[in-house]
mmCIF file of C-alpha atoms in Angstrom:
data_model
loop_
_atom_site.group_PDB
_atom_site.id
_atom_site.type_symbol
_atom_site.label_atom_id
_atom_site.label_comp_id
_atom_site.label_asym_id
_atom_site.label_seq_id
_atom_site.Cartn_x
_atom_site.Cartn_y
_atom_site.Cartn_z
ATOM 1 C CA UNK A 571 -254.972 -7.426 1.993
ATOM 2 C CA UNK A 572 -257.099 -6.426 4.839
ATOM 3 C CA UNK A 573 -260.548 -5.367 2.754
ATOM 4 C CA UNK A 574 -263.390 -2.987 3.775
ATOM 5 C CA UNK A 575 -266.735 -2.879 2.388
ATOM 6 C CA UNK A 576 -268.166 0.345 0.057
ATOM 7 C CA UNK A 577 -269.246 3.539 1.942
ATOM 8 C CA UNK A 578 -272.838 3.640 2.043
ATOM 9 C CA UNK A 579 -273.556 6.379 2.028
ATOM 10 C CA UNK A 580 -273.654 9.612 -0.319
ATOM 11 C CA UNK A 581 -271.569 13.006 0.982
ATOM 12 C CA UNK A 582 -274.129 15.864 0.522
ATOM 13 C CA UNK A 583 -272.301 19.345 1.682
ATOM 14 C CA UNK A 584 -275.096 21.272 2.277
ATOM 15 C CA UNK A 585 -275.495 18.802 5.205
ATOM 16 C CA UNK A 586 -272.441 20.317 6.894
ATOM 17 C CA UNK A 587 -272.940 23.661 5.938
ATOM 18 C CA UNK A 588 -276.890 23.501 7.511
ATOM 19 C CA UNK A 589 -275.567 22.513 10.627
ATOM 20 C CA UNK A 590 -274.026 25.714 12.210
ATOM 21 C CA UNK A 591 -277.437 27.725 11.092
ATOM 22 C CA UNK A 592 -280.583 25.337 12.131
ATOM 23 C CA UNK A 593 -281.872 24.513 15.371
ATOM 24 C CA UNK A 594 -281.257 20.630 16.039
ATOM 25 C CA UNK A 595 -284.020 19.179 16.453
ATOM 26 C CA UNK A 596 -285.003 16.631 19.453
ATOM 27 C CA UNK A 597 -284.776 13.048 17.836
ATOM 28 C CA UNK A 598 -283.084 9.414 18.987
ATOM 29 C CA UNK A 599 -279.467 9.588 18.563
ATOM 30 C CA UNK A 600 -279.190 5.642 19.162
ATOM 31 C CA UNK A 601 -276.937 3.866 17.427
ATOM 32 C CA UNK A 602 -275.156 7.448 16.371
ATOM 33 C CA UNK A 603 -272.088 8.884 17.426
ATOM 34 C CA UNK A 604 -270.573 12.387 18.430
ATOM 35 C CA UNK A 605 -266.635 14.121 18.760
ATOM 36 C CA UNK A 606 -265.218 17.529 18.855
ATOM 37 C CA UNK A 607 -262.560 18.821 17.029
ATOM 38 C CA UNK A 608 -260.867 22.306 16.230
ATOM 39 C CA UNK A 609 -258.196 23.504 13.726
ATOM 40 C CA UNK A 610 -256.894 21.384 10.776
ATOM 41 C CA UNK A 611 -257.322 17.480 10.529
ATOM 42 C CA UNK A 612 -254.054 15.803 9.759
ATOM 43 C CA UNK A 613 -254.486 12.551 7.678
ATOM 44 C CA UNK A 614 -254.741 9.886 10.820
ATOM 45 C CA UNK A 615 -257.713 11.715 12.198
ATOM 46 C CA UNK A 616 -258.772 12.464 8.830
ATOM 47 C CA UNK A 617 -258.904 8.700 8.043
ATOM 48 C CA UNK A 618 -260.742 7.802 11.749
ATOM 49 C CA UNK A 619 -263.313 10.122 10.746
ATOM 50 C CA UNK A 620 -263.965 8.527 7.031
ATOM 51 C CA UNK A 621 -264.083 5.291 8.842
ATOM 52 C CA UNK A 622 -267.137 6.184 10.827
ATOM 53 C CA UNK A 623 -269.196 6.467 7.119
ATOM 54 C CA UNK A 624 -267.820 3.341 5.655
ATOM 55 C CA UNK A 625 -269.320 1.684 8.056
ATOM 56 C CA UNK A 626 -272.139 3.412 8.178
ATOM 57 C CA UNK A 627 -271.985 4.327 11.216
ATOM 58 C CA UNK A 628 -273.210 8.115 11.458
ATOM 59 C CA UNK A 629 -270.778 10.160 12.592
ATOM 60 C CA UNK A 630 -271.204 13.849 14.253
ATOM 61 C CA UNK A 631 -268.127 16.036 14.449
ATOM 62 C CA UNK A 632 -268.754 19.493 16.950
ATOM 63 C CA UNK A 633 -266.183 22.682 15.644
ATOM 64 C CA UNK A 634 -266.490 26.095 16.339
ATOM 65 C CA UNK A 635 -265.300 26.313 13.200
ATOM 66 C CA UNK A 636 -267.994 26.079 10.544
ATOM 67 C CA UNK A 637 -265.148 25.302 7.558
ATOM 68 C CA UNK A 638 -263.198 22.044 9.099
ATOM 69 C CA UNK A 639 -263.175 20.079 5.863
ATOM 70 C CA UNK A 640 -264.608 16.548 6.800
ATOM 71 C CA UNK A 641 -264.858 13.473 5.119
ATOM 72 C CA UNK A 642 -267.857 12.675 2.878
ATOM 73 C CA UNK A 643 -270.939 11.092 4.866
ATOM 74 C CA UNK A 644 -269.887 12.749 8.293
ATOM 75 C CA UNK A 645 -272.036 15.802 9.844
ATOM 76 C CA UNK A 646 -270.951 19.434 10.960
ATOM 77 C CA UNK A 647 -272.354 20.406 14.110
ATOM 78 C CA UNK A 648 -271.949 24.152 15.599
ATOM 79 C CA UNK A 649 -270.025 23.317 18.738
ATOM 80 C CA UNK A 650 -271.735 26.099 20.805
ATOM 81 C CA UNK A 651 -274.971 23.994 20.723
ATOM 82 C CA UNK A 652 -272.811 22.018 23.809
ATOM 83 C CA UNK A 653 -270.042 24.527 25.089
ATOM 84 C CA UNK A 654 -271.112 28.395 23.995
ATOM 85 C CA UNK A 655 -267.712 29.331 25.847
ATOM 86 C CA UNK A 656 -265.269 28.972 23.284
ATOM 87 C CA UNK A 657 -262.260 30.494 25.087
ATOM 88 C CA UNK A 658 -262.398 27.571 27.384
ATOM 89 C CA UNK A 659 -261.093 25.234 25.145
ATOM 90 C CA UNK A 660 -257.300 27.313 25.512
ATOM 91 C CA UNK A 661 -257.718 27.081 28.999
ATOM 92 C CA UNK A 662 -257.193 23.281 29.882
ATOM 93 C CA UNK A 663 -253.400 22.614 31.407
ATOM 94 C CA UNK A 664 -252.085 19.257 30.954
ATOM 95 C CA UNK A 665 -248.576 18.735 32.244
ATOM 96 C CA UNK A 666 -247.662 22.293 31.878
ATOM 97 C CA UNK A 667 -249.092 22.984 28.283
ATOM 98 C CA UNK A 668 -252.574 23.796 27.153
ATOM 99 C CA UNK A 669 -254.795 20.382 26.245
ATOM 100 C CA UNK A 670 -257.302 20.616 23.614
ATOM 101 C CA UNK A 671 -257.784 16.711 24.563
ATOM 102 C CA UNK A 672 -258.443 17.989 27.869
ATOM 103 C CA UNK A 673 -261.196 20.213 27.423
ATOM 104 C CA UNK A 674 -262.069 17.429 25.228
ATOM 105 C CA UNK A 675 -262.981 15.243 28.289
ATOM 106 C CA UNK A 676 -265.294 18.337 29.825
ATOM 107 C CA UNK A 677 -266.731 18.630 26.243
ATOM 108 C CA UNK A 678 -268.064 14.948 25.372
ATOM 109 C CA UNK A 679 -269.903 14.902 29.173
ATOM 110 C CA UNK A 680 -271.773 18.064 28.214
ATOM 111 C CA UNK A 681 -272.660 16.202 24.587
ATOM 112 C CA UNK A 682 -273.561 13.064 26.183
ATOM 113 C CA UNK A 683 -275.350 14.756 28.735
ATOM 114 C CA UNK A 684 -277.184 16.758 25.994
ATOM 115 C CA UNK A 685 -277.415 14.855 23.240
ATOM 116 C CA UNK A 686 -277.434 11.073 24.276
ATOM 117 C CA UNK A 687 -274.547 10.351 21.295
ATOM 118 C CA UNK A 688 -271.949 8.071 21.523
ATOM 119 C CA UNK A 689 -268.496 9.498 22.391
ATOM 120 C CA UNK A 690 -265.016 8.436 19.874
ATOM 121 C CA UNK A 691 -262.258 10.261 19.786
ATOM 122 C CA UNK A 692 -260.899 11.195 17.214
ATOM 123 C CA UNK A 693 -258.341 8.931 16.968
ATOM 124 C CA UNK A 694 -260.798 5.775 17.156
ATOM 125 C CA UNK A 695 -260.750 3.827 14.237
ATOM 126 C CA UNK A 696 -263.842 2.270 13.305
ATOM 127 C CA UNK A 697 -263.280 -1.384 12.012
ATOM 128 C CA UNK A 698 -266.641 -3.025 12.030
ATOM 129 C CA UNK A 699 -270.196 -1.240 11.975
ATOM 130 C CA UNK A 700 -270.750 -0.955 15.757
ATOM 131 C CA UNK A 701 -274.330 -1.254 17.379
ATOM 132 C CA UNK A 702 -274.838 -0.217 20.640
ATOM 133 C CA UNK A 703 -278.123 0.892 20.623
ATOM 134 C CA UNK A 704 -279.467 -1.399 23.278
ATOM 135 C CA UNK A 705 -276.567 -1.082 25.292
ATOM 136 C CA UNK A 706 -277.536 2.426 27.329
ATOM 137 C CA UNK A 707 -274.094 2.063 29.044
ATOM 138 C CA UNK A 708 -270.868 1.300 26.539
ATOM 139 C CA UNK A 709 -267.178 1.985 27.930
ATOM 140 C CA UNK A 710 -264.301 0.104 27.294
ATOM 141 C CA UNK A 711 -261.130 -0.744 29.543
ATOM 142 C CA UNK A 712 -257.919 -0.048 28.566
ATOM 143 C CA UNK A 713 -254.741 -1.988 29.644
ATOM 144 C CA UNK A 714 -252.322 0.413 31.882
ATOM 145 C CA UNK A 715 -248.132 0.395 31.644
ATOM 146 C CA UNK A 716 -248.514 -1.383 34.853
ATOM 147 C CA UNK A 717 -250.554 -4.479 33.546
ATOM 148 C CA UNK A 718 -253.353 -3.279 35.642
ATOM 149 C CA UNK A 719 -256.709 -1.571 33.863
ATOM 150 C CA UNK A 720 -258.681 1.219 33.941
ATOM 151 C CA UNK A 721 -261.752 2.350 31.620
ATOM 152 C CA UNK A 722 -261.372 4.817 29.121
ATOM 153 C CA UNK A 723 -263.072 7.303 28.031
ATOM 154 C CA UNK A 724 -262.438 7.428 23.922
ATOM 155 C CA UNK A 725 -265.360 5.316 23.613
ATOM 156 C CA UNK A 726 -268.297 6.410 25.808
ATOM 157 C CA UNK A 727 -271.890 6.084 26.214
ATOM 158 C CA UNK A 728 -274.256 6.710 29.077
ATOM 159 C CA UNK A 729 -277.532 7.403 30.110
ATOM 160 C CA UNK A 730 -278.132 11.533 30.002
ATOM 161 C CA UNK A 731 -279.335 11.414 33.520
ATOM 162 C CA UNK A 732 -277.460 9.102 35.144
ATOM 163 C CA UNK A 733 -275.826 11.130 38.084
ATOM 164 C CA UNK A 734 -272.628 9.920 36.841
ATOM 165 C CA UNK A 735 -272.806 12.511 34.070
ATOM 166 C CA UNK A 736 -273.875 15.272 37.010
ATOM 167 C CA UNK A 737 -270.451 14.189 38.815
ATOM 168 C CA UNK A 738 -268.429 14.191 35.529
ATOM 169 C CA UNK A 739 -269.261 17.733 34.856
ATOM 170 C CA UNK A 740 -268.798 19.046 38.014
ATOM 171 C CA UNK A 741 -265.480 17.582 38.275
ATOM 172 C CA UNK A 742 -264.092 18.832 34.768
ATOM 173 C CA UNK A 743 -265.030 22.297 35.251
ATOM 174 C CA UNK A 744 -263.500 22.993 38.023
ATOM 175 C CA UNK A 745 -260.182 22.428 37.049
ATOM 176 C CA UNK A 746 -260.492 25.075 34.170
ATOM 177 C CA UNK A 747 -257.281 27.243 34.259
ATOM 178 C CA UNK A 748 -255.477 24.254 36.518
ATOM 179 C CA UNK A 749 -252.605 22.465 35.590
ATOM 180 C CA UNK A 750 -253.254 18.487 36.439
ATOM 181 C CA UNK A 751 -251.452 14.879 34.624
ATOM 182 C CA UNK A 752 -252.194 13.727 31.346
ATOM 183 C CA UNK A 753 -255.431 12.069 31.926
ATOM 184 C CA UNK A 754 -256.425 13.207 35.373
ATOM 185 C CA UNK A 755 -260.436 13.887 34.384
ATOM 186 C CA UNK A 756 -260.664 11.488 31.485
ATOM 187 C CA UNK A 757 -259.711 7.624 32.096
ATOM 188 C CA UNK A 758 -258.892 8.316 36.004
ATOM 189 C CA UNK A 759 -262.124 10.075 36.611
ATOM 190 C CA UNK A 760 -264.310 7.655 34.844
ATOM 191 C CA UNK A 761 -262.367 4.616 36.461
ATOM 192 C CA UNK A 762 -262.796 6.495 39.607
ATOM 193 C CA UNK A 763 -266.387 7.561 39.405
ATOM 194 C CA UNK A 764 -268.078 4.365 37.477
ATOM 195 C CA UNK A 765 -266.542 2.488 40.716
ATOM 196 C CA UNK A 766 -268.290 4.982 43.237
ATOM 197 C CA UNK A 767 -271.565 4.505 40.942
ATOM 198 C CA UNK A 768 -271.323 0.955 40.610
ATOM 199 C CA UNK A 769 -271.159 0.541 37.126
ATOM 200 C CA UNK A 770 -268.070 -0.633 36.091
ATOM 201 C CA UNK A 771 -268.830 -4.350 35.835
ATOM 202 C CA UNK A 772 -270.499 -2.809 32.381
ATOM 203 C CA UNK A 773 -266.998 -1.922 31.367
ATOM 204 C CA UNK A 774 -266.154 -3.738 28.311
ATOM 205 C CA UNK A 775 -263.109 -5.810 27.851
ATOM 206 C CA UNK A 776 -260.090 -4.595 26.939
ATOM 207 C CA UNK A 777 -259.979 -6.404 23.201
ATOM 208 C CA UNK A 778 -263.089 -4.785 22.116
ATOM 209 C CA UNK A 779 -262.561 -0.969 21.952
ATOM 210 C CA UNK A 780 -258.207 -0.903 22.953
ATOM 211 C CA UNK A 781 -256.716 -3.776 21.781
ATOM 212 C CA UNK A 782 -253.678 -2.501 20.868
ATOM 213 C CA UNK A 783 -252.313 -0.730 24.081
ATOM 214 C CA UNK A 784 -250.421 2.199 24.456
ATOM 215 C CA UNK A 785 -246.993 1.278 25.059
ATOM 216 C CA UNK A 786 -247.565 -1.017 21.110
ATOM 217 C CA UNK A 787 -248.678 2.295 19.651
ATOM 218 C CA UNK A 788 -246.083 1.888 17.233
ATOM 219 C CA UNK A 789 -247.463 -1.827 15.477
ATOM 220 C CA UNK A 790 -250.108 -0.617 13.282
ATOM 221 C CA UNK A 791 -247.382 1.133 11.563
ATOM 222 C CA UNK A 792 -244.693 -1.618 11.178
ATOM 223 C CA UNK A 793 -245.291 -3.246 8.022
ATOM 224 C CA UNK A 794 -243.607 -6.728 9.590
ATOM 225 C CA UNK A 795 -246.641 -6.584 12.561
ATOM 226 C CA UNK A 796 -249.360 -6.597 10.184
ATOM 227 C CA UNK A 797 -250.091 -9.944 10.981
ATOM 228 C CA UNK A 798 -250.171 -9.465 14.713
ATOM 229 C CA UNK A 799 -252.307 -6.483 14.632
ATOM 230 C CA UNK A 800 -255.037 -8.254 11.931
ATOM 231 C CA UNK A 801 -255.101 -11.196 14.921
ATOM 232 C CA UNK A 802 -255.350 -8.423 17.938
ATOM 233 C CA UNK A 803 -258.296 -6.522 16.110
ATOM 234 C CA UNK A 804 -260.153 -9.402 14.666
ATOM 235 C CA UNK A 805 -263.175 -9.180 17.076
ATOM 236 C CA UNK A 806 -262.666 -5.725 17.840
ATOM 237 C CA UNK A 807 -265.440 -2.707 17.063
ATOM 238 C CA UNK A 808 -262.497 -0.174 17.233
ATOM 239 C CA UNK A 809 -258.957 0.508 17.184
ATOM 240 C CA UNK A 810 -257.436 3.455 19.408
ATOM 241 C CA UNK A 811 -254.341 4.972 17.812
ATOM 242 C CA UNK A 812 -253.155 6.346 20.871
ATOM 243 C CA UNK A 813 -253.208 10.088 18.627
ATOM 244 C CA UNK A 814 -251.684 11.608 21.708
ATOM 245 C CA UNK A 815 -248.195 9.344 21.907
ATOM 246 C CA UNK A 816 -247.349 10.133 18.543
ATOM 247 C CA UNK A 817 -247.543 13.576 19.174
ATOM 248 C CA UNK A 818 -245.454 13.400 22.063
ATOM 249 C CA UNK A 819 -242.800 10.916 20.537
ATOM 250 C CA UNK A 820 -242.313 13.590 17.101
ATOM 251 C CA UNK A 821 -244.427 10.994 14.788
ATOM 252 C CA UNK A 822 -244.643 13.100 11.486
ATOM 253 C CA UNK A 823 -248.598 12.703 11.378
ATOM 254 C CA UNK A 824 -248.482 13.667 7.679
ATOM 255 C CA UNK A 825 -246.570 11.451 6.535
ATOM 256 C CA UNK A 826 -248.174 7.929 5.074
ATOM 257 C CA UNK A 827 -248.035 4.912 6.749
ATOM 258 C CA UNK A 828 -245.183 2.458 5.677
ATOM 259 C CA UNK A 829 -246.761 0.198 2.540
ATOM 260 C CA UNK A 830 -247.175 -3.870 4.611
ATOM 261 C CA UNK A 831 -248.320 -1.536 7.311
ATOM 262 C CA UNK A 832 -251.825 -3.231 8.893
ATOM 263 C CA UNK A 833 -252.720 1.665 9.035
ATOM 264 C CA UNK A 834 -251.544 1.700 5.035
ATOM 265 C CA UNK A 835 -254.012 -1.035 3.815
ATOM 266 C CA UNK A 836 -256.770 1.115 6.113
ATOM 267 C CA UNK A 837 -255.786 4.292 4.966
ATOM 268 C CA UNK A 838 -255.708 2.847 1.580
ATOM 269 C CA UNK A 839 -259.115 0.914 1.165
ATOM 270 C CA UNK A 840 -260.613 4.522 2.466
ATOM 271 C CA UNK A 841 -258.942 6.388 -0.352
ATOM 272 C CA UNK A 842 -257.044 9.154 2.248
ATOM 273 C CA UNK A 843 -253.606 8.139 1.411
ATOM 274 C CA UNK A 844 -253.636 11.074 -0.973
ATOM 275 C CA UNK A 845 -253.649 13.563 2.155
ATOM 276 C CA UNK A 846 -250.328 12.945 3.350
ATOM 277 C CA UNK A 847 -247.464 14.922 2.195
ATOM 278 C CA UNK A 848 -245.045 12.407 2.014
ATOM 279 C CA UNK A 849 -243.734 7.912 2.615
ATOM 280 C CA UNK A 850 -242.796 6.966 5.482
ATOM 281 C CA UNK A 851 -240.357 4.162 5.420
ATOM 282 C CA UNK A 852 -240.399 1.219 7.523
ATOM 283 C CA UNK A 853 -236.472 2.142 8.274
ATOM 284 C CA UNK A 854 -237.365 5.776 9.487
ATOM 285 C CA UNK A 855 -240.297 4.554 11.920
ATOM 286 C CA UNK A 856 -237.976 1.603 13.321
ATOM 287 C CA UNK A 857 -234.930 4.880 13.767
ATOM 288 C CA UNK A 858 -237.593 6.671 15.803
ATOM 289 C CA UNK A 859 -238.592 3.947 17.632
ATOM 290 C CA UNK A 860 -235.096 3.300 18.936
ATOM 291 C CA UNK A 861 -234.355 6.858 19.296
ATOM 292 C CA UNK A 862 -236.910 7.079 21.553
ATOM 293 C CA UNK A 863 -236.515 3.752 23.891
ATOM 294 C CA UNK A 864 -232.126 4.922 24.025
#
């Protein structure tokens, strides 16, 4: 059984709301993390957020919704402190559809420049307490389906005054209402500009943040692959769950991972299993995988 330490942080519900009404003080944010969410949290995303305070890592979730229900120990922050124009959430388009995730690319670049926080996508599962306080730049390589690599921006820390942020923000701001393929202002743009600014050598190895490639996104859900995922994540700080792949393939994110899977054990230890509406079986998941492959 995959065992997790107890959550060292206490829940303070007043803390969540106070962030919406009190100005944020200028202070060091080294070792702290930030992300963005809008709408209802499904149990998998909730579990990812809960994994940060579980290991004693400070996580700030920016949202335009003051009633966003977050796990204990996670701080809710008004997204207007980073991006005042809420309408931009619905004005980023990828592959013909409005893309919440594409807007989040712009938001993360602005957040990093303004706060110095290390960005993490909401589908990043924290596996141990990460310490990036001595690292001014944090980002990692991911394996592409073509077996080449790119730099993913799902985990991203940069010096707030570094010129790459100016370029990232400029490029991401220029594509409002423009339909583009998925990832153009995310990993593709970061990979391009990291090379341009000669910082790509700072990229951490694939095993650090993305030990399971998107093509194997099902494996953390499969009981038969539990041992394989444990081995793949042994030296990892994070595990990317590839939430977008789940959405595209029609996975029921309100169904608990099958008993015996890596994610079932994680959710059990985090205490998030009751948030799922039903339990899924290994047979159900394998049938879905077979339909996709057909």
